[in-house]
PDB file of N, CA, C and O in Angstrom:
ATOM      1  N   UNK K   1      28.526  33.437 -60.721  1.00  0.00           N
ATOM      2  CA  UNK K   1      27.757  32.787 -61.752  1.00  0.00           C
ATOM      3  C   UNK K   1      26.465  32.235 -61.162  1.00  0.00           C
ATOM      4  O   UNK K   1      26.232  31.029 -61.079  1.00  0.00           O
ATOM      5  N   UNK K   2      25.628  33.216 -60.751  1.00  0.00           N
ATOM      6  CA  UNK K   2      24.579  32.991 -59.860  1.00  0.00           C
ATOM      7  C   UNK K   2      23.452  32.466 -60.893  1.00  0.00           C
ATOM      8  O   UNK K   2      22.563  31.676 -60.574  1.00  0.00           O
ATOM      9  N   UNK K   3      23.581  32.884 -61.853  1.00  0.00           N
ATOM     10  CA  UNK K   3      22.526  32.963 -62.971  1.00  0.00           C
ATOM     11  C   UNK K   3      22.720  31.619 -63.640  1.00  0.00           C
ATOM     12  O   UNK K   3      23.519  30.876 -63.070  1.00  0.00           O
ATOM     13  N   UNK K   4      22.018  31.069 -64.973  1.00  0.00           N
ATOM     14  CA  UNK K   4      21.975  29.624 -65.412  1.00  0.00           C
ATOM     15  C   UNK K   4      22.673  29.782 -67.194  1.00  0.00           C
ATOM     16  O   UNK K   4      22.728  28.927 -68.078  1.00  0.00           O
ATOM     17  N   UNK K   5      23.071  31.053 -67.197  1.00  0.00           N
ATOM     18  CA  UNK K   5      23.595  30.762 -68.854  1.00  0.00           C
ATOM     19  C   UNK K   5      25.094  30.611 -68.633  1.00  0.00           C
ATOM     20  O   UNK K   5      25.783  30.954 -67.672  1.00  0.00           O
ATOM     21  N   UNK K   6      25.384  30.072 -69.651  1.00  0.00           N
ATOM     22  CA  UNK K   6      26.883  29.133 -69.697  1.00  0.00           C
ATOM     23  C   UNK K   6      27.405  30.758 -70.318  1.00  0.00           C
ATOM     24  O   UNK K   6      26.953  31.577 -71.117  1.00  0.00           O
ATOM     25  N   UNK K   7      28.706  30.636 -69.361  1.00  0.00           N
ATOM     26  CA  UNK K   7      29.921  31.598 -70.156  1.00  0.00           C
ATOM     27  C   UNK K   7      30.907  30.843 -70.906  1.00  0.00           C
ATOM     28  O   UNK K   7      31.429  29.772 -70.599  1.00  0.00           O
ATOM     29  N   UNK K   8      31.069  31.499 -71.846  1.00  0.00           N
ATOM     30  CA  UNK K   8      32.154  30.981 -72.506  1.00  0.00           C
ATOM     31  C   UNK K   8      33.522  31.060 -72.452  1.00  0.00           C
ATOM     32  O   UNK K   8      33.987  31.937 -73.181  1.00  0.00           O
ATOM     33  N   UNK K   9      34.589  30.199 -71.597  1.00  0.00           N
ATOM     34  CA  UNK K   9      35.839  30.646 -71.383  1.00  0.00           C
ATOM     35  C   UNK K   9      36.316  31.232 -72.342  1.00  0.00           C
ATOM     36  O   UNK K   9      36.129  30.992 -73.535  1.00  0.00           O
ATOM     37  N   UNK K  10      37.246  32.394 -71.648  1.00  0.00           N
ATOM     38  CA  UNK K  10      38.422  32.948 -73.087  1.00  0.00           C
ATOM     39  C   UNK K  10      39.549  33.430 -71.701  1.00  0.00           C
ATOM     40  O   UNK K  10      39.354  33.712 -70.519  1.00  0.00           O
ATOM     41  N   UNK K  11      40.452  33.363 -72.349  1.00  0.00           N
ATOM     42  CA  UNK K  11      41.888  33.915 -71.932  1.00  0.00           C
ATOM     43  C   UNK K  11      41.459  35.159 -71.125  1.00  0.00           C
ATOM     44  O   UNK K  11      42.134  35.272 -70.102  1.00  0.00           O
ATOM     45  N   UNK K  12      40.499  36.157 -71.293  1.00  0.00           N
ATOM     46  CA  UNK K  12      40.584  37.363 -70.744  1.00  0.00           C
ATOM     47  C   UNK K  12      39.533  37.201 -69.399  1.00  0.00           C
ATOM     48  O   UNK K  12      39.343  38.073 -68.551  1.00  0.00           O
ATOM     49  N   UNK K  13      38.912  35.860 -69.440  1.00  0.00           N
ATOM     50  CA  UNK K  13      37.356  35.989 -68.854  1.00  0.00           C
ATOM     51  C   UNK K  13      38.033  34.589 -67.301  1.00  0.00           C
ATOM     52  O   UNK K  13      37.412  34.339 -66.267  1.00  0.00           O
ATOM     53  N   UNK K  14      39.163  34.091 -67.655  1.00  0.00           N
ATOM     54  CA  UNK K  14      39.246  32.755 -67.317  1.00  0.00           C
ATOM     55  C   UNK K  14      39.978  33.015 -65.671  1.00  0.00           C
ATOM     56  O   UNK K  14      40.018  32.053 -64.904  1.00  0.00           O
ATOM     57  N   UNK K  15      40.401  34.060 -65.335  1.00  0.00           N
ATOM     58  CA  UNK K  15      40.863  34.348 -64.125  1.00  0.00           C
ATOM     59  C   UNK K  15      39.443  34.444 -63.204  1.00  0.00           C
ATOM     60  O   UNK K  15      39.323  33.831 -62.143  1.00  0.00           O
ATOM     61  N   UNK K  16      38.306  35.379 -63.820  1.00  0.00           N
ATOM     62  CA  UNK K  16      37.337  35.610 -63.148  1.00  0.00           C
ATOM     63  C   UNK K  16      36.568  34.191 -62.608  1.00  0.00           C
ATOM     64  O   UNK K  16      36.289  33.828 -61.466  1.00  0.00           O
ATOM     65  N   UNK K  17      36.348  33.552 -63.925  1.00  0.00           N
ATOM     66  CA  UNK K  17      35.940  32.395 -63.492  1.00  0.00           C
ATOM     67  C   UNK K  17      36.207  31.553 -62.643  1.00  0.00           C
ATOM     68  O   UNK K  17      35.453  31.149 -61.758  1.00  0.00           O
ATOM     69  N   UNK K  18      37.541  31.160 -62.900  1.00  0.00           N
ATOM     70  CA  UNK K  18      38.144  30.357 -61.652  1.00  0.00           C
ATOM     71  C   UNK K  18      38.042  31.336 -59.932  1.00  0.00           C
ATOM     72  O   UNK K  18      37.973  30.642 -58.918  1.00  0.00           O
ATOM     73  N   UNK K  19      38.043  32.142 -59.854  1.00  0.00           N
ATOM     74  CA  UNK K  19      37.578  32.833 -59.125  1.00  0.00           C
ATOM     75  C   UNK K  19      36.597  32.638 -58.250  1.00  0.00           C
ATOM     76  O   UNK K  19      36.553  32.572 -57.022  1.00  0.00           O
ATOM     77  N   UNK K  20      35.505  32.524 -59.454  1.00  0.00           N
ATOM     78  CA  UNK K  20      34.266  32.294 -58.413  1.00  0.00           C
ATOM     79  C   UNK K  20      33.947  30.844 -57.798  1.00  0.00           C
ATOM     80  O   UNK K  20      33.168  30.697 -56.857  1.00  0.00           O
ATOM     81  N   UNK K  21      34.665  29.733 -58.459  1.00  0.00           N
ATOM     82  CA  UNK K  21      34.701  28.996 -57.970  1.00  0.00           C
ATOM     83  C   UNK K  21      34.698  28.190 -56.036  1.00  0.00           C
ATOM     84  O   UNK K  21      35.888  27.977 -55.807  1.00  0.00           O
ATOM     85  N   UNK K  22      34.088  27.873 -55.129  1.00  0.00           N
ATOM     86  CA  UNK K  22      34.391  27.824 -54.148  1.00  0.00           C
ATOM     87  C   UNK K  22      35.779  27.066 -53.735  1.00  0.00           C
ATOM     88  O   UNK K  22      35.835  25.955 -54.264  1.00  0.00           O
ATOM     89  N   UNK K  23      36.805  27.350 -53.002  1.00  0.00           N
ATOM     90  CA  UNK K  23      37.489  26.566 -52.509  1.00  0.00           C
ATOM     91  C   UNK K  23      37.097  25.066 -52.189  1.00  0.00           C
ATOM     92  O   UNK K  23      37.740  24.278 -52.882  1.00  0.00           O
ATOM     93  N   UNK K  24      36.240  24.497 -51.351  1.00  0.00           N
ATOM     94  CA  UNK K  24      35.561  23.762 -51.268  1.00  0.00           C
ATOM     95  C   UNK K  24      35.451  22.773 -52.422  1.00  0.00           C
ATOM     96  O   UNK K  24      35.859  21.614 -52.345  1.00  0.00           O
ATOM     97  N   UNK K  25      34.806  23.366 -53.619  1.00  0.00           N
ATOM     98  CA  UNK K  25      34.784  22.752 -54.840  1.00  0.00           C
ATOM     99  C   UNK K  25      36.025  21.938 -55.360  1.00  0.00           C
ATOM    100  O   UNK K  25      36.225  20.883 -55.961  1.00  0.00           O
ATOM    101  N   UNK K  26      36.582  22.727 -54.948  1.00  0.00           N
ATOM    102  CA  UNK K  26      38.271  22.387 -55.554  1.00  0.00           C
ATOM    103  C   UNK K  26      38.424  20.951 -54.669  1.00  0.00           C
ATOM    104  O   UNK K  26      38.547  19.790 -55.058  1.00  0.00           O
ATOM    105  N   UNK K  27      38.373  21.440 -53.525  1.00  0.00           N
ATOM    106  CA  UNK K  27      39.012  20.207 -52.366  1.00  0.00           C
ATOM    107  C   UNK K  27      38.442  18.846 -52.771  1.00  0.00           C
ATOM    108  O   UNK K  27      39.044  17.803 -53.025  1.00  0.00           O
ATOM    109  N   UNK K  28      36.986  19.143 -52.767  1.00  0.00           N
ATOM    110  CA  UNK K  28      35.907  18.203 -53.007  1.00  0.00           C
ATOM    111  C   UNK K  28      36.489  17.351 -54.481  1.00  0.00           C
ATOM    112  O   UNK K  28      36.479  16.120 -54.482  1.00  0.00           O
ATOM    113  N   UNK K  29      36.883  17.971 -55.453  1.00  0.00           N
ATOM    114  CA  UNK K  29      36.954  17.370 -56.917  1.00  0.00           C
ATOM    115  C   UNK K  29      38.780  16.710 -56.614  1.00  0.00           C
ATOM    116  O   UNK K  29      39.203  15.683 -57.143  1.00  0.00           O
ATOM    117  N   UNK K  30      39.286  17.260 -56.027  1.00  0.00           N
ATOM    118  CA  UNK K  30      40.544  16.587 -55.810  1.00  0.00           C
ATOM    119  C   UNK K  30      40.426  15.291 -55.240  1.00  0.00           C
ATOM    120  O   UNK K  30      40.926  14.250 -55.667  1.00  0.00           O
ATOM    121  N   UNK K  31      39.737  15.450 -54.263  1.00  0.00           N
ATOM    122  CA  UNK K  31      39.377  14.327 -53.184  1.00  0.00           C
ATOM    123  C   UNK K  31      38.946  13.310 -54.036  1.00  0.00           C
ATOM    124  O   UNK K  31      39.776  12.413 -53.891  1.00  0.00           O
ATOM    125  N   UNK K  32      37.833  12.841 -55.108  1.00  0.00           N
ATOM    126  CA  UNK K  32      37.571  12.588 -56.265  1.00  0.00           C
ATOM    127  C   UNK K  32      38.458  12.081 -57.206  1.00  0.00           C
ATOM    128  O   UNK K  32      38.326  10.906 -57.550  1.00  0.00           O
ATOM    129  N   UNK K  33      39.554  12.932 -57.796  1.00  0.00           N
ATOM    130  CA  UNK K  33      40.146  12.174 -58.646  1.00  0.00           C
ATOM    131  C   UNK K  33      41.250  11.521 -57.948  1.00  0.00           C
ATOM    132  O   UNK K  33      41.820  10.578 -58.497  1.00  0.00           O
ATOM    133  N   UNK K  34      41.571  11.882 -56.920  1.00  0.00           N
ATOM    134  CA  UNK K  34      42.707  10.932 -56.402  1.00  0.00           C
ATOM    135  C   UNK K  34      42.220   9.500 -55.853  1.00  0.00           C
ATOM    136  O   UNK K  34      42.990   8.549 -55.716  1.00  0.00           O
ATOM    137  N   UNK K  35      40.603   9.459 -55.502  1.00  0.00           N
ATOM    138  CA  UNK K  35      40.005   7.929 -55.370  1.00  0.00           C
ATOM    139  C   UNK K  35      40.434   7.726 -56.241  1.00  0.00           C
ATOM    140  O   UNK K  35      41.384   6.945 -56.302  1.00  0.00           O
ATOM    141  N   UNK K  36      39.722   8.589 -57.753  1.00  0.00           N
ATOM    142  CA  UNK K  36      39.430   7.502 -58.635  1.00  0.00           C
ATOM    143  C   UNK K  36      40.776   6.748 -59.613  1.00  0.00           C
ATOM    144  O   UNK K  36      40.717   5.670 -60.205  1.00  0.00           O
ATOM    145  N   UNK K  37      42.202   7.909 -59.529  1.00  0.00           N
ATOM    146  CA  UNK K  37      43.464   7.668 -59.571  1.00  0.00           C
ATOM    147  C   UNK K  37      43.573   6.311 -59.040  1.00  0.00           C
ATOM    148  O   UNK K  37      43.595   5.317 -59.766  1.00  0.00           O
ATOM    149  N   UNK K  38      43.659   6.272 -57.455  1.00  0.00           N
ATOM    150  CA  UNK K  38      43.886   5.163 -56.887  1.00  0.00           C
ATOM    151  C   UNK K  38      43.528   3.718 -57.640  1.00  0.00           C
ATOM    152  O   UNK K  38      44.244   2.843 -58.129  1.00  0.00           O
ATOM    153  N   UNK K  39      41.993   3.888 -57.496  1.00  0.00           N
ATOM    154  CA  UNK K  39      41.214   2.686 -58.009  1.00  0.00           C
ATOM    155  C   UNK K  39      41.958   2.570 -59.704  1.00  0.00           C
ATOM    156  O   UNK K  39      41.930   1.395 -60.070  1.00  0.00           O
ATOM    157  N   UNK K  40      42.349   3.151 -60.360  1.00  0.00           N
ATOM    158  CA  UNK K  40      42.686   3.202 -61.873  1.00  0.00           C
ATOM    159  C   UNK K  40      43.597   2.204 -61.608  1.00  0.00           C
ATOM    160  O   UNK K  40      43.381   1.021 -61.870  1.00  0.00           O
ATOM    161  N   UNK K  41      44.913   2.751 -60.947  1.00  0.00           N
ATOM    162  CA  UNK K  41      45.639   2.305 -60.633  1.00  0.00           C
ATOM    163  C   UNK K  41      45.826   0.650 -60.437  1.00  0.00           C
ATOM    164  O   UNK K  41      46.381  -0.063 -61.274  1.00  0.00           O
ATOM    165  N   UNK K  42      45.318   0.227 -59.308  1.00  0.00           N
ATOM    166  CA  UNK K  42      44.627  -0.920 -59.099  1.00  0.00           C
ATOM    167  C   UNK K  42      44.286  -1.747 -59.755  1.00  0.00           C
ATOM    168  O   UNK K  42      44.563  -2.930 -59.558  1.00  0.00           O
ATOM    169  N   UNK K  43      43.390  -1.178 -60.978  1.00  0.00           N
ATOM    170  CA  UNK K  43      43.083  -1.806 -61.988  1.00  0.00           C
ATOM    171  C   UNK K  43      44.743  -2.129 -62.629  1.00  0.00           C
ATOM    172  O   UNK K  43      45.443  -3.141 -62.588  1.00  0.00           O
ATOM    173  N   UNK K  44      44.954  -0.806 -63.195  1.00  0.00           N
ATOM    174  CA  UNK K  44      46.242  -1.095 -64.133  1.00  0.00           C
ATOM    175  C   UNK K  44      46.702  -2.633 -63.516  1.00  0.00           C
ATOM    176  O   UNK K  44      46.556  -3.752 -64.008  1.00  0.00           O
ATOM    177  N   UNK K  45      47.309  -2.202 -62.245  1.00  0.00           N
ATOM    178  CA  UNK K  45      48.638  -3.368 -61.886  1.00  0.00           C
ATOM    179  C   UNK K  45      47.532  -4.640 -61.870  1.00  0.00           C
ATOM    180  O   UNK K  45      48.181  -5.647 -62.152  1.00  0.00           O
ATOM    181  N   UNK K  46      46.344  -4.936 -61.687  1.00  0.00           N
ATOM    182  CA  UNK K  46      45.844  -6.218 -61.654  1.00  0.00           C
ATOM    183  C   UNK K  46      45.866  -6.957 -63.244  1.00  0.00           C
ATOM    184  O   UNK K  46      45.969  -8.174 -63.399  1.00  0.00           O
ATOM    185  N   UNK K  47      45.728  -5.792 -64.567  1.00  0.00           N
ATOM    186  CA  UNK K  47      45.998  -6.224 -65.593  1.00  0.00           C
ATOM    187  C   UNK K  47      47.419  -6.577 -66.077  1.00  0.00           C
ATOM    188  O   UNK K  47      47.711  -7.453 -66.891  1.00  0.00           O
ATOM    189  N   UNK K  48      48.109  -5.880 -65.540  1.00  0.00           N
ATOM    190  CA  UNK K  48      49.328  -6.082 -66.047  1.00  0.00           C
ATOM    191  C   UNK K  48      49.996  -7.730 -65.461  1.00  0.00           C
ATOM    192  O   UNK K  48      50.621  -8.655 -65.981  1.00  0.00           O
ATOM    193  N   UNK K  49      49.587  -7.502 -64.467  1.00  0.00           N
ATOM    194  CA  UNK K  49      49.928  -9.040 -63.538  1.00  0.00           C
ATOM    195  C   UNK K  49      49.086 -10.045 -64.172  1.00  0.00           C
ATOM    196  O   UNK K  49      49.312 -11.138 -63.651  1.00  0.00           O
ATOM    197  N   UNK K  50      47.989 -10.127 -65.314  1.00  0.00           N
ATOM    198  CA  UNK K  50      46.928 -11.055 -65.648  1.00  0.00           C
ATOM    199  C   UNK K  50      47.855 -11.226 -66.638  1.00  0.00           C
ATOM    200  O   UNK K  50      48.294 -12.372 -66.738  1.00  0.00           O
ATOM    201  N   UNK K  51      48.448 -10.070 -67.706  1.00  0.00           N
ATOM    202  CA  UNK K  51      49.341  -9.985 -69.120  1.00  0.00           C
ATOM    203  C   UNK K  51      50.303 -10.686 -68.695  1.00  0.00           C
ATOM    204  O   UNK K  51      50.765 -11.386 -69.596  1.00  0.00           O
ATOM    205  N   UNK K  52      50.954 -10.843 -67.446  1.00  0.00           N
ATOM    206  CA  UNK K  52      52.444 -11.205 -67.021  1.00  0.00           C
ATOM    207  C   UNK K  52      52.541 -12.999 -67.321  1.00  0.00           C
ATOM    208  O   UNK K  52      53.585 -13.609 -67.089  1.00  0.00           O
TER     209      UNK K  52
END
């Protein structure tokens, strides 16, 4: 997806896509939501302990 127009996922198109994706990308966005998991988290139990 070297080019700048948006594809439109479909069931037949969606293997390719993920495909081109870099590994990297993946690692990188995991790395990401598991901060931001964490920090959620954090939050949660500090509210729940404020509710308590």
């Amino acid at each position: 997806m070297k080019d700048n127009k948006k594809t439109p996922v479909t069931l037949e198109n969606l293997h390719y896509l993920i495909k081109e994706i870099p590994p990297e990308q993946f690692k990188k966005n995991r790395t990401k939501i598991k901060r931001r998991m964490k920090k959620s988290k954090k939050i949660w139990e500090e509210k729940s302990k404020k509710d308590s």
